[in-house]
XYZ file of C-alpha atoms in Angstrom:
320
model
C 196.231 135.469 91.038
C 196.434 132.819 88.322
C 197.183 134.120 84.839
C 195.387 132.270 82.015
C 197.791 130.186 79.922
C 196.736 131.914 76.708
C 196.886 135.445 78.178
C 199.338 138.031 76.789
C 202.627 138.237 78.738
C 202.207 141.631 80.438
C 200.030 141.919 83.540
C 198.331 145.275 84.190
C 197.513 145.613 87.896
C 195.211 148.369 89.163
C 195.609 148.603 92.928
C 194.595 150.772 95.863
C 193.941 150.755 99.569
C 192.645 153.400 101.928
C 194.805 152.984 105.027
C 196.574 155.448 107.309
C 200.247 155.728 106.290
C 201.823 158.293 108.615
C 205.255 157.491 107.130
C 204.167 157.590 103.473
C 206.995 159.949 102.520
C 209.581 157.453 103.803
C 207.956 154.670 101.752
C 208.564 156.404 98.434
C 212.198 155.454 97.771
C 212.070 151.779 98.820
C 208.851 151.341 96.816
C 210.419 152.978 93.771
C 213.542 150.805 94.127
C 211.384 147.676 94.309
C 209.481 148.625 91.158
C 212.690 149.345 89.252
C 214.383 146.175 90.447
C 211.536 144.109 88.980
C 210.987 146.228 85.843
C 207.528 147.316 86.951
C 206.294 150.345 85.026
C 203.475 152.771 85.775
C 202.684 155.205 88.586
C 201.793 154.676 92.233
C 200.521 157.472 94.466
C 201.257 157.587 98.193
C 199.464 159.771 100.737
C 198.625 159.731 104.398
C 195.286 158.158 103.425
C 196.767 155.229 101.452
C 198.067 154.022 98.090
C 196.641 154.087 94.556
C 197.818 153.470 91.007
C 198.156 151.179 88.005
C 201.330 149.324 87.065
C 202.449 146.721 84.555
C 205.049 143.966 84.373
C 205.535 140.248 83.888
C 203.696 137.810 86.138
C 206.809 137.449 88.274
C 207.316 141.233 88.482
C 203.760 142.006 89.616
C 203.808 139.146 92.123
C 207.083 140.487 93.561
C 205.651 144.008 93.929
C 202.464 142.753 95.585
C 204.511 140.586 97.954
C 206.623 143.613 98.913
C 203.530 145.717 99.584
C 201.709 143.016 101.539
C 204.754 142.377 103.720
C 203.719 145.633 105.415
C 200.790 144.610 107.682
C 199.033 147.871 106.863
C 198.968 146.968 103.157
C 198.206 143.280 103.542
C 194.679 143.852 102.245
C 195.641 145.994 99.225
C 192.980 145.541 96.552
C 194.136 144.766 93.015
C 192.563 143.815 89.708
C 194.376 142.422 86.698
C 194.110 142.497 82.929
C 196.640 141.565 80.266
C 198.294 143.023 77.168
C 201.142 142.317 74.785
C 203.472 145.143 75.865
C 203.905 147.598 78.732
C 201.085 150.186 78.530
C 203.306 152.616 80.468
C 206.642 154.164 79.545
C 208.064 155.090 82.940
C 208.247 154.074 86.595
C 207.071 156.656 89.149
C 206.060 156.943 92.799
C 204.444 160.286 93.678
C 203.645 161.821 97.047
C 200.165 163.367 97.216
C 197.789 165.024 99.643
C 195.068 162.605 98.480
C 195.337 159.360 96.513
C 192.213 160.432 94.616
C 191.474 164.134 94.698
C 188.082 165.139 96.079
C 189.268 168.295 97.826
C 186.918 168.097 100.828
C 188.362 168.043 104.340
C 187.137 165.385 106.723
C 186.275 162.748 104.112
C 188.012 159.557 105.252
C 186.993 156.108 103.946
C 189.152 154.652 106.731
C 186.581 156.017 109.192
C 183.287 155.906 107.277
C 182.401 154.255 103.979
C 179.320 153.061 102.116
C 178.101 149.494 101.725
C 180.148 147.418 99.285
C 178.177 145.577 96.595
C 179.734 142.503 95.000
C 179.663 142.494 91.174
C 177.346 139.483 91.165
C 174.765 141.473 93.180
C 175.125 144.805 91.358
C 172.429 144.180 88.724
C 169.787 143.689 91.416
C 170.792 146.889 93.222
C 170.663 149.153 90.178
C 167.406 147.546 88.971
C 165.622 148.855 92.082
C 163.587 151.917 90.952
C 164.113 153.539 94.360
C 167.896 153.535 93.951
C 169.615 156.610 92.514
C 172.498 155.250 90.382
C 175.353 157.724 89.834
C 178.446 157.334 87.649
C 181.180 159.145 89.617
C 183.641 159.303 86.708
C 184.437 162.286 84.498
C 182.359 163.232 81.459
C 184.800 161.926 78.839
C 184.833 158.526 80.562
C 181.053 158.273 80.754
C 180.684 159.164 77.065
C 182.208 155.883 75.904
C 180.502 153.524 78.329
C 178.360 153.284 81.459
C 175.720 151.168 83.152
C 172.232 151.150 81.718
C 170.153 153.911 83.339
C 173.017 155.488 85.297
C 173.128 159.257 85.825
C 176.009 161.179 84.251
C 176.969 164.152 86.491
C 178.931 165.642 83.538
C 181.831 166.563 85.803
C 185.203 167.504 84.322
C 187.107 166.391 87.441
C 186.297 164.511 90.633
C 186.670 167.794 92.556
C 183.365 168.916 91.001
C 181.445 165.944 92.417
C 180.657 167.415 95.888
C 179.142 170.586 94.392
C 177.170 168.484 91.921
C 175.659 166.414 94.738
C 174.810 169.495 96.814
C 173.094 171.136 93.827
C 171.028 168.155 92.688
C 170.247 165.806 95.559
C 168.624 165.976 98.982
C 169.232 163.322 101.678
C 165.595 163.717 102.740
C 164.343 162.785 99.245
C 167.016 160.453 97.890
C 167.025 157.631 100.399
C 169.100 155.096 98.444
C 172.175 155.906 96.370
C 174.430 153.508 94.442
C 177.674 154.656 92.834
C 180.390 153.160 90.672
C 183.724 154.073 89.092
C 186.546 152.378 87.184
C 188.319 150.475 89.940
C 186.404 151.284 93.103
C 188.519 154.011 94.669
C 186.631 157.086 93.489
C 183.193 155.858 94.544
C 184.604 154.609 97.852
C 185.623 158.174 98.665
C 182.390 159.552 97.194
C 180.399 157.241 99.454
C 182.245 158.578 102.503
C 181.453 162.134 101.400
C 177.750 161.363 100.899
C 177.419 159.689 104.292
C 178.971 162.795 105.854
C 176.422 164.882 103.921
C 173.511 163.018 105.523
C 172.620 160.367 102.934
C 171.633 157.227 104.827
C 171.808 154.280 102.406
C 174.887 154.573 100.211
C 176.130 151.645 98.132
C 179.110 151.305 95.811
C 180.344 148.643 93.405
C 183.200 146.726 95.004
C 186.251 146.757 92.749
C 184.495 149.038 90.282
C 183.663 148.468 86.655
C 186.797 146.406 86.034
C 185.772 143.907 88.701
C 182.250 143.748 87.263
C 183.490 143.150 83.707
C 185.741 140.372 84.969
C 183.153 138.526 87.062
C 179.763 139.091 85.386
C 179.153 137.188 82.116
C 178.541 139.457 79.156
C 175.207 137.746 78.554
C 174.028 139.020 81.970
C 175.775 142.387 81.853
C 174.064 145.753 82.166
C 177.236 147.524 81.081
C 177.047 149.357 77.754
C 180.081 150.412 75.689
C 183.749 150.299 76.650
C 185.573 151.295 79.830
C 188.218 154.037 79.870
C 191.496 153.117 81.606
C 194.373 155.427 82.482
C 197.092 153.814 80.380
C 198.076 153.430 76.744
C 195.337 150.884 76.070
C 192.853 153.785 76.473
C 189.790 151.524 76.789
C 188.941 147.888 77.506
C 186.007 145.787 76.342
C 183.829 143.493 78.417
C 186.461 140.721 78.274
C 189.072 143.284 79.483
C 190.872 143.055 76.143
C 192.101 146.321 74.612
C 189.252 148.381 73.180
C 188.705 150.293 69.952
C 189.565 153.829 71.091
C 192.776 155.799 70.709
C 193.698 158.886 72.738
C 194.362 162.512 71.895
C 197.743 163.405 73.395
C 196.774 167.069 73.651
C 193.624 166.807 75.779
C 193.946 163.141 76.873
C 190.392 162.318 75.811
C 189.532 158.980 74.170
C 188.902 159.341 70.438
C 186.966 157.127 68.055
C 187.548 156.309 64.387
C 185.053 159.046 63.519
C 187.054 161.549 65.586
C 190.251 160.563 63.769
C 188.529 161.047 60.408
C 187.739 164.670 61.300
C 189.662 167.544 59.719
C 190.203 168.794 63.276
C 192.262 165.718 64.131
C 196.040 166.036 63.958
C 197.925 163.061 65.439
C 199.493 164.010 68.758
C 198.312 167.618 68.449
C 194.513 168.015 68.483
C 191.140 166.310 68.071
C 187.533 167.489 67.627
C 187.162 167.708 71.413
C 189.999 170.213 71.928
C 190.677 171.804 68.538
C 188.768 175.016 69.381
C 190.309 175.471 72.830
C 194.023 174.792 72.407
C 196.356 177.816 72.655
C 198.872 178.060 69.844
C 201.703 177.598 72.353
C 200.222 174.246 73.336
C 199.836 173.230 69.689
C 203.457 174.102 69.002
C 204.606 172.085 72.012
C 202.455 169.144 70.936
C 203.786 169.230 67.368
C 207.368 169.195 68.641
C 206.627 166.315 70.965
C 204.990 164.379 68.112
C 208.061 164.999 65.949
C 210.254 163.596 68.721
C 207.975 160.563 69.035
C 208.295 159.823 65.321
C 212.064 160.193 65.484
C 212.195 157.851 68.481
C 210.154 155.269 66.565
C 212.521 155.510 63.600
C 215.453 154.879 65.939
C 213.662 151.956 67.544
C 213.566 153.585 70.975
C 211.130 152.013 73.457
C 209.218 155.152 74.460
C 208.437 158.648 73.147
C 210.575 161.565 74.195
C 209.478 164.828 75.708
C 206.390 165.340 77.837
C 202.685 165.673 77.224
C 201.577 169.272 76.626
C 198.899 168.620 79.233
C 199.245 166.440 82.294
C 197.319 163.215 82.673
C 194.207 163.933 84.726
C 195.039 164.320 88.397
C 192.183 162.092 89.484
C 193.168 159.047 87.446
C 192.312 155.914 89.515
C 192.750 152.258 90.005
């Protein structure tokens, strides 16, 4: 992919592919070595069903990683989308082994065997404008809050694992003949479309490459996207031009926070925000305060990344 001449130096590549990898455990170390050798940061997930993750590096670094992946015939078609920033949005380099590359938690759902109809970004507006089409945002509630497509339904799910129960409780294949879904990078709705086809829904569509692909290819003047798009890295959100957005992130609950949130008396940098202030155990607050102290000390010493670990893990269903 050609990088614009005036683009910032760091490439952020969101990539995934559903493909059977019977030897995924054996791929971990050589993949990790390749990422380290080219100073690629971020996290990639490997499972029997494929690969998923978001990484960052220079143009040369990302090209080298993609070349290594695509040298394996099974990964020759790995999907990736790019945006750019001034510095690495990740601190570490990781390759994790998982049961699923995006966690739905339903046996028998396999996009390698059955998947919905892909919709190119240029055709998406026409699909969701059809009054007979049920348009569902498959992302989590905190992602939907800061941006979504005009008229899309918010399932208000906390995690992707809740999506199957939500569908069973609210929709009937006999009544809802056409369904269109979308997510950040395409992976979540690809798996959701497989689930819905298994559940008896006949016409299931999903946005190819997700919101990021849409924001890249559809001019803002023609866009039906409203707000910003949450991304699972230190940029937190991106705008329609895929430049870094206006939100920060609470390091206690991992939710995006606005300027109004940060003006709240319930906001304590690195410790709490209005979204989690009432629910955080004191032990978690204490851990967060210590981590924030270590971060400030690291900054004073000029160290490249914060020390310690987040008091709460990054959401398990983060996606490309």
